Coordinates of C-alpha atoms in Angstrom, one line a residue:
X1 CA 0.0 0.0 0.0
X2 CA 1.5 3.3 -1.1
X3 CA 1.7 6.0 1.6
X4 CA -0.1 9.3 0.9
X5 CA 2.2 12.1 -0.2
X6 CA 2.2 15.1 2.1
X7 CA 3.2 18.7 1.7
X8 CA 6.3 18.1 3.8
X9 CA 7.6 15.3 1.6
X10 CA 10.7 15.8 -0.5
X11 CA 10.4 15.8 -4.3
X12 CA 13.2 14.3 -6.4
X13 CA 13.5 15.7 -10.0
X14 CA 14.8 14.0 -13.1
X15 CA 18.0 16.2 -13.1
X16 CA 18.9 14.9 -9.6
X17 CA 17.9 18.0 -7.7
X18 CA 15.7 17.1 -4.6
X19 CA 13.2 19.7 -3.5
X20 CA 12.9 19.7 0.4
X21 CA 9.1 19.9 0.4
X22 CA 6.0 20.4 -1.9
X23 CA 5.5 24.2 -1.4
X24 CA 6.7 26.5 -4.2
X25 CA 7.0 30.3 -4.2
X26 CA 5.8 30.9 -7.7
X27 CA 7.0 33.7 -10.0
X28 CA 5.9 37.3 -9.1
X29 CA 7.2 40.2 -11.1
X30 CA 9.1 42.3 -8.6
X31 CA 10.0 45.4 -10.7
X32 CA 13.1 45.9 -8.6
X33 CA 15.9 46.1 -11.1
X34 CA 18.1 49.2 -11.1
X35 CA 18.2 51.7 -14.0
X36 CA 20.5 49.4 -15.9
X37 CA 18.0 46.5 -15.5
X38 CA 20.4 44.7 -13.2
X39 CA 19.5 43.0 -9.9
X40 CA 20.6 45.0 -6.8
X41 CA 20.5 44.9 -3.0
X42 CA 16.7 45.2 -2.9
X43 CA 16.3 41.9 -4.6
X44 CA 18.8 40.4 -2.3
X45 CA 16.8 41.6 0.7
X46 CA 13.5 40.3 -0.7
X47 CA 14.9 36.9 -1.6
X48 CA 16.6 36.6 1.8
X49 CA 13.1 36.7 3.3
X50 CA 11.8 34.2 0.9
X51 CA 14.9 32.0 1.3
X52 CA 14.1 31.8 5.0
X53 CA 10.4 31.2 4.3
X54 CA 10.3 27.4 4.3
X55 CA 9.7 26.8 0.6
X56 CA 10.7 23.7 -1.3
X57 CA 11.4 25.9 -4.3
X58 CA 11.6 29.6 -5.1
X59 CA 11.0 30.9 -8.6
X60 CA 12.0 34.4 -9.5
X61 CA 9.9 37.0 -11.3
X62 CA 10.3 37.0 -15.1
X63 CA 13.8 37.9 -16.2
X64 CA 13.9 39.3 -19.7
X65 CA 16.3 37.7 -22.3
X66 CA 16.4 40.8 -24.5
X67 CA 16.9 44.4 -23.1
X68 CA 15.2 45.8 -26.2
X69 CA 11.9 44.2 -25.2
X70 CA 10.7 44.5 -21.6
X71 CA 7.4 43.3 -20.1
X72 CA 7.3 46.2 -17.6
X73 CA 9.4 48.9 -15.9
X74 CA 11.9 47.4 -13.4
X75 CA 12.4 44.1 -15.2
X76 CA 15.8 42.4 -14.6
X77 CA 17.5 41.7 -18.0
X78 CA 20.1 39.0 -18.4
X79 CA 21.3 38.7 -22.0
X80 CA 25.0 38.4 -21.2
X81 CA 27.3 38.0 -18.2
X82 CA 27.9 41.8 -17.5
X83 CA 26.1 41.5 -14.1
X84 CA 27.5 38.2 -13.0
X85 CA 28.5 39.4 -9.6
X86 CA 25.0 40.8 -8.8
X87 CA 23.2 37.8 -10.3
X88 CA 25.4 35.5 -8.1
X89 CA 24.5 37.5 -5.0
X90 CA 20.8 37.2 -5.9
X91 CA 21.0 33.4 -6.1
X92 CA 23.1 33.2 -2.9
X93 CA 20.6 35.3 -0.9
X94 CA 18.0 32.6 -1.4
X95 CA 20.2 29.5 -1.2
X96 CA 21.7 30.6 2.1
X97 CA 18.3 29.8 3.5
X98 CA 18.5 26.2 2.3
X99 CA 16.1 26.7 -0.6
X100 CA 16.7 25.9 -4.3
X101 CA 16.1 28.9 -6.6
X102 CA 15.1 28.9 -10.3
X103 CA 15.2 31.9 -12.6
X104 CA 12.1 32.4 -14.7
X105 CA 13.2 33.5 -18.2
X106 CA 10.9 35.3 -20.6
X107 CA 10.4 37.4 -23.7
X108 CA 7.2 39.6 -23.8
X109 CA 6.7 39.5 -27.5
X110 CA 3.6 41.6 -28.3
X111 CA 3.0 42.3 -24.6
X112 CA 6.1 44.5 -24.4
X113 CA 5.4 47.5 -22.2
X114 CA 5.2 50.7 -24.3
X115 CA 6.8 52.8 -21.5
X116 CA 9.7 50.4 -20.9
X117 CA 10.3 49.3 -24.5
X118 CA 11.7 51.8 -27.0
X119 CA 11.3 49.4 -30.0
X120 CA 8.3 48.1 -31.8
X121 CA 7.0 44.9 -30.2
X122 CA 7.6 41.7 -32.1
X123 CA 5.5 38.6 -32.3
X124 CA 4.9 35.4 -34.4
X125 CA 2.4 37.4 -36.5
X126 CA 1.4 41.1 -36.8
X127 CA -1.7 40.6 -34.6
X128 CA -2.3 43.2 -31.8
X129 CA -3.4 42.0 -28.4
X130 CA -6.9 43.0 -27.2
X131 CA -5.4 45.3 -24.6
X132 CA -6.1 49.1 -24.8
X133 CA -3.2 51.1 -25.9
X134 CA -1.0 48.2 -27.1
X135 CA 0.4 48.6 -30.6
X136 CA 0.3 46.1 -33.4
X137 CA 3.6 44.1 -33.3
X138 CA 5.9 43.3 -36.2
X139 CA 6.1 39.7 -37.3
X140 CA 9.4 38.0 -36.6
X141 CA 11.7 36.7 -39.3
X142 CA 12.9 33.2 -39.3
X143 CA 16.4 34.4 -38.4
X144 CA 15.1 36.5 -35.5
X145 CA 13.2 33.6 -34.1
X146 CA 16.4 31.5 -34.1
X147 CA 18.2 34.4 -32.4
X148 CA 15.6 34.6 -29.6
X149 CA 15.9 30.9 -29.0
X150 CA 19.6 31.4 -28.6
X151 CA 18.9 34.2 -26.1
X152 CA 16.9 31.9 -23.9
X153 CA 19.8 29.4 -23.9
X154 CA 22.4 32.1 -23.2
X155 CA 20.4 33.4 -20.2
X156 CA 20.0 29.9 -18.8
X157 CA 23.8 29.5 -19.1
X158 CA 24.4 32.7 -17.1
X159 CA 21.9 31.6 -14.5
X160 CA 23.8 28.3 -14.1
X161 CA 27.1 30.0 -13.8
X162 CA 25.8 32.4 -11.2
X163 CA 24.6 29.5 -8.9
X164 CA 20.9 29.2 -9.7
X165 CA 19.6 25.7 -9.5
X166 CA 17.5 25.9 -12.6
X167 CA 15.4 28.0 -14.9
X168 CA 11.8 28.1 -15.7
X169 CA 10.6 29.0 -19.2
X170 CA 7.6 31.4 -19.1
X171 CA 5.2 29.8 -21.5
X172 CA 2.0 31.2 -20.1
X173 CA 0.0 34.5 -19.7
X174 CA 0.2 35.7 -23.2
X175 CA 4.0 36.2 -23.5
X176 CA 6.0 35.2 -26.5
X177 CA 6.2 31.4 -26.0
X178 CA 2.4 31.5 -25.3
X179 CA 1.9 33.6 -28.4
X180 CA 3.6 31.0 -30.6
X181 CA 1.3 28.3 -29.2
X182 CA -1.9 30.2 -29.7
X183 CA -3.6 30.0 -33.1
X184 CA -5.1 33.5 -32.7
X185 CA -1.7 35.1 -32.1
X186 CA 0.3 32.8 -34.4
X187 CA -1.0 32.9 -37.9
X188 CA 2.2 31.9 -39.7
X189 CA 2.3 29.2 -42.4
X190 CA 6.0 28.4 -42.2
X191 CA 7.8 26.0 -40.0
X192 CA 6.8 28.0 -36.9
X193 CA 3.1 27.9 -37.4
X194 CA 0.1 26.7 -39.4
X195 CA -0.9 23.7 -37.2
X196 CA -0.4 22.7 -33.6
X197 CA 2.7 20.7 -34.2
X198 CA 4.5 23.6 -35.9
X199 CA 3.2 26.1 -33.3
X200 CA 4.9 24.2 -30.6
X201 CA 8.2 24.0 -32.4
X202 CA 9.4 27.3 -30.8
X203 CA 9.1 26.1 -27.2
X204 CA 10.5 22.7 -28.0
X205 CA 13.5 24.3 -29.7
X206 CA 14.0 26.5 -26.6
X207 CA 14.0 23.4 -24.3
X208 CA 16.4 21.6 -26.5
X209 CA 18.8 24.5 -26.9
X210 CA 18.8 25.2 -23.1
X211 CA 19.5 21.5 -22.5
X212 CA 22.4 21.6 -24.9
X213 CA 23.9 24.6 -23.1
X214 CA 23.6 23.6 -19.4
X215 CA 24.7 20.6 -17.4
X216 CA 22.3 17.6 -17.0
X217 CA 22.2 18.4 -13.2
X218 CA 20.8 21.9 -13.9
X219 CA 17.0 21.9 -13.6
X220 CA 14.7 23.0 -16.4
X221 CA 11.0 23.7 -15.9
X222 CA 8.2 25.5 -17.8
X223 CA 5.1 27.4 -16.9
X224 CA 2.4 26.5 -19.3
X225 CA -1.2 27.7 -19.9
X226 CA -4.0 25.2 -19.6
X227 CA -5.8 27.5 -22.1
X228 CA -6.0 31.1 -23.1
X229 CA -9.7 31.4 -22.3
X230 CA -10.3 33.3 -25.5
X231 CA -12.3 32.4 -28.6
X232 CA -10.0 31.0 -31.2
X233 CA -7.1 30.7 -28.8
X234 CA -5.0 28.0 -27.2
X235 CA -7.3 25.2 -26.0
X236 CA -7.0 22.6 -23.2
X237 CA -6.7 19.8 -25.9
X238 CA -3.8 21.6 -27.5
X239 CA -2.2 22.2 -24.1
X240 CA -2.4 18.5 -23.3
X241 CA -0.6 17.8 -26.6
X242 CA 2.1 20.2 -25.7
X243 CA 2.5 18.6 -22.2
X244 CA 2.8 15.2 -23.9
X245 CA 5.6 16.5 -26.2
X246 CA 7.4 18.2 -23.3
X247 CA 7.3 15.1 -21.3
X248 CA 9.5 13.4 -23.9
X249 CA 12.1 16.1 -23.5
X250 CA 14.5 16.6 -20.6
X251 CA 12.0 18.7 -18.6
X252 CA 12.0 18.5 -14.8
X253 CA 8.8 20.3 -13.8
X254 CA 5.7 21.6 -15.6
X255 CA 3.8 24.4 -13.8
X256 CA 0.1 24.8 -14.8
X257 CA -1.5 28.2 -15.0
X258 CA -3.8 29.8 -17.5
X259 CA -5.1 32.9 -19.3
X260 CA -3.4 36.0 -20.5
X261 CA -3.7 39.7 -19.8
X262 CA -6.6 39.8 -22.3
X263 CA -8.4 37.2 -20.2
X264 CA -6.7 37.0 -16.8
X265 CA -7.8 33.6 -15.5
X266 CA -4.7 33.4 -13.4
X267 CA -6.3 36.1 -11.2
X268 CA -9.8 34.6 -11.1
X269 CA -10.9 37.5 -13.3
X270 CA -11.8 35.8 -16.5
X271 CA -15.6 36.0 -16.3
X272 CA -16.2 32.4 -15.2
X273 CA -19.1 31.6 -12.9
X274 CA -18.7 32.8 -9.3
X275 CA -18.8 29.2 -8.0
X276 CA -15.9 28.3 -10.2
X277 CA -13.8 31.3 -9.1
X278 CA -14.6 30.7 -5.5
X279 CA -13.2 27.2 -5.6
X280 CA -9.5 27.0 -4.8
X281 CA -6.8 26.0 -7.3
X282 CA -8.3 27.4 -10.6
X283 CA -6.4 24.9 -12.8
X284 CA -6.4 21.7 -10.7
X285 CA -9.1 20.0 -12.7
X286 CA -7.1 20.5 -15.9
X287 CA -3.9 19.2 -14.1
X288 CA -5.7 16.0 -13.3
X289 CA -6.5 15.5 -17.0
X290 CA -2.8 15.8 -18.0
X291 CA -1.5 13.6 -15.2
X292 CA -1.2 10.6 -17.6
X293 CA 0.3 12.4 -20.5
X294 CA 2.9 14.1 -18.3
X295 CA 4.2 10.7 -17.3
X296 CA 7.0 10.9 -14.7
X297 CA 7.3 14.7 -15.0
X298 CA 6.1 16.4 -11.8
X299 CA 3.3 18.9 -12.1
X300 CA 2.9 22.1 -10.1
X301 CA -0.4 24.0 -9.9
X302 CA -0.5 27.8 -9.1
X303 CA -3.5 30.0 -8.8
X304 CA -6.1 30.2 -6.0
X305 CA -4.7 28.0 -3.3
X306 CA -5.5 29.5 0.1
X307 CA -6.3 26.7 2.7
X308 CA -4.0 24.1 4.0
X309 CA -6.7 21.5 3.5
X310 CA -7.0 22.2 -0.3
X311 CA -3.2 22.2 -0.7
X312 CA -2.8 18.9 1.2
X313 CA -5.6 17.3 -0.7
X314 CA -4.2 18.4 -4.1
X315 CA -0.8 16.8 -3.4
X316 CA -2.2 13.8 -1.4
X317 CA -4.6 12.9 -4.2
X318 CA -1.8 13.0 -6.8
X319 CA -3.5 15.8 -8.8
X320 CA -0.3 17.7 -8.6
X321 CA 3.1 17.2 -7.0
X322 CA 3.9 20.8 -6.0
X323 CA 1.6 23.6 -4.8
X324 CA 2.5 27.1 -6.1
X325 CA 1.8 30.1 -3.9
X326 CA 2.0 33.6 -5.5
X327 CA 0.3 36.7 -4.1
X328 CA 0.1 35.5 -0.5
X329 CA 3.9 35.5 -0.3
X330 CA 3.9 39.3 -0.7
X331 CA 2.3 39.8 2.7
X332 CA 3.4 36.5 4.3
X333 CA 7.0 35.9 3.1
X334 CA 7.3 32.8 5.2
X335 CA 3.9 31.3 4.0
X336 CA 5.4 27.9 3.5
X337 CA 6.8 27.7 7.0
X338 CA 3.4 28.8 8.4
X339 CA 1.6 26.1 6.4
X340 CA 4.1 23.3 7.1
X341 CA 4.4 24.2 10.7
X342 CA 0.6 24.2 11.1
X343 CA 0.7 27.7 12.3
X344 CA -2.2 28.6 10.0
X345 CA -5.0 26.8 8.2
X346 CA -5.6 29.6 5.7
X347 CA -3.3 32.1 3.9
X348 CA -4.9 35.5 4.1
X349 CA -6.1 36.7 0.7
X350 CA -6.0 40.5 0.1
X351 CA -8.4 41.2 -2.8
X352 CA -7.8 44.9 -3.6
X353 CA -10.5 46.9 -5.2
X354 CA -11.4 50.6 -5.6
X355 CA -15.0 49.7 -4.7
X356 CA -16.7 51.3 -7.7
X357 CA -20.5 51.2 -7.4
X358 CA -23.4 51.5 -9.7
X359 CA -23.0 51.7 -13.5
X360 CA -19.3 52.4 -13.2
X361 CA -18.8 48.9 -11.6
X362 CA -20.3 47.3 -14.7
X363 CA -18.0 48.8 -17.2
X364 CA -15.1 46.7 -18.5
X365 CA -12.7 49.5 -17.4
X366 CA -13.7 48.8 -13.8
X367 CA -12.5 45.2 -14.0
X368 CA -9.2 46.2 -15.7
X369 CA -8.7 48.9 -13.2
X370 CA -9.2 46.6 -10.2
X371 CA -7.0 43.9 -11.7
X372 CA -4.2 46.4 -12.3
X373 CA -4.7 47.9 -8.8
X374 CA -4.6 44.4 -7.2
X375 CA -1.3 43.5 -8.9
X376 CA 0.3 46.9 -8.2
X377 CA -0.7 46.7 -4.5
X378 CA 1.1 43.4 -4.2
X379 CA 4.1 44.9 -6.0
X380 CA 4.1 47.7 -3.4
X381 CA 4.5 45.0 -0.8
X382 CA 7.5 43.5 -2.6
X383 CA 9.1 47.0 -2.8
X384 CA 8.6 47.3 1.0
X385 CA 10.4 44.0 1.5
X386 CA 13.1 45.1 -0.9
X387 CA 13.6 48.2 1.2
X388 CA 14.1 46.1 4.3
X389 CA 10.6 46.8 5.7
X390 CA 7.8 44.5 6.7
X391 CA 4.7 44.1 4.5
X392 CA 1.8 46.5 5.2
X393 CA -1.5 44.6 4.8
X394 CA -3.5 47.7 5.7
X395 CA -2.1 49.8 2.9
X396 CA -5.0 51.7 1.3
X397 CA -5.8 51.2 -2.3
X398 CA -5.4 54.9 -3.1
X399 CA -1.8 55.0 -2.1
X400 CA -1.2 52.1 -4.6
X401 CA -2.9 54.1 -7.3
X402 CA -0.4 56.9 -6.7
X403 CA 2.6 54.6 -6.9
X404 CA 1.3 52.7 -9.9
X405 CA 1.0 56.0 -11.8
X406 CA 4.5 57.0 -10.7
X407 CA 6.0 53.7 -12.0
X408 CA 3.9 53.2 -15.1
X409 CA 2.0 56.3 -16.1
X410 CA -1.4 55.7 -17.6
X411 CA -0.2 52.3 -18.8
X412 CA -0.7 51.2 -15.2
X413 CA -4.3 50.7 -15.9
X414 CA -3.9 47.6 -18.0
X415 CA -3.6 44.4 -16.2
X416 CA 0.0 43.2 -15.8
X417 CA 2.0 40.1 -15.0
X418 CA 1.1 38.3 -11.9

C-alpha cells in the first residue's frame, strides 16, 4: 500500500535536484531592477526573506532575455554576463536559507510594455493583443526567431554560472512562448506555425537549446497555460498535446497556469461563474486531465490555493506534485513555513478593489482597473520587503494608485504580469 504524499515530503526531480518539500513560491514580477536593469540589493533583501520562508522551491519573477523588449518597468534583464556578480549574490541570498532557486526567463513579444520598451514589439504574427493602448507588433523573421531561442539558452547559461539551481521558461500568460502556441496570435504558415505541431516548435527548440547549453544536473521547468480562455485561442486539448511532447524532452517540472492579460484567468478575473472562481486552485481540474500524458514529469499548480486542506488534498490525491503560492507570499514571506508548521489553516487573501459602485462597476474598465490595482498593491509589498521593511497589509488602495501612476503612467491601468 502506497503512503499518501504530504506537503512536507521531498520531491526528487529528473535532473537529480531534490526539493525539500512540496511548497513553491511561484513567480511574481518584482519590478526591482536598477536603472540598468540589473539586480541590486533590494532583490537580495527580498529573496533573503523568501529563502528563509520554508519553501521547497523559489522561482524568481520573469527575467527578460532581451533588453530591447521588456514586459514592464523594473524588469531584470540578463542577456550576457555583464552583471554576473550581482546575479550571483541574488542566487546566494535565497540559497543561504537552504532553498533551491530557479530563474524564470521570458520574452514579452507583443506584450512588451510601451513605457519600458523603445522598440516596436515583435510577435509570431502582426496581430495586436486586445489590450487598450497596445500597438500592433511586427512579425518576426525566421532568423530573428532563431536568435531569440539562442537568447533563452544564453540566459540559462548565465543563471547556471551564477549559482541558480535551474530556470523556468515562461510559456504562459500571453507572453512570446504562449503567443507561438496560440492559433489566434500565431497565424504563420512556415515551420513556426500553421498547425499545432509547428506552433509548438518554438518552445521545443528553446527546451532543446537550453539543455544543450547547461549541465544535466541543472533543472529545467516550464510554466504553461492550460488554455488562453479566448475564442480561437490555445485550448486545453492543444495544451495537453504540448504537455505530452514536453514530457518526452529533458523537462524536470511543468507548472500549470492559464489565461493572458486579455483574459486573466490566473487572477480569477476571466468572467467564469462565481462558483468556479470561489473554488480553490483554478487549474487543478485541468492538471488532473494531463497527469497521464505528463508521465513521470512532476506537475505544479499555481492560482487560487489558500487553505492548507486544499493544498494537502491536491498533493495527497496525486492531482499535482507541487503547490504554487503567489500573491500571499507578498504579505506572508514565510507562507510555506506557516503552512508546514501548522501555524495557520488559511493564507490570508488580500483582494484589492477601488470599490466602484453602480453603472461604473459594470464597465469593462472597472475590472481592468481593479485587476491592475490588485497587482500593483502586491508589487508595493515587494518593494517594502526590498527596502528592508515588513509588509503593510493595511495599505489603502489609493496609495497604490499613486505609486502605480508614478511607476507606469497611464499604462498602469492595463492588467499586468502576476
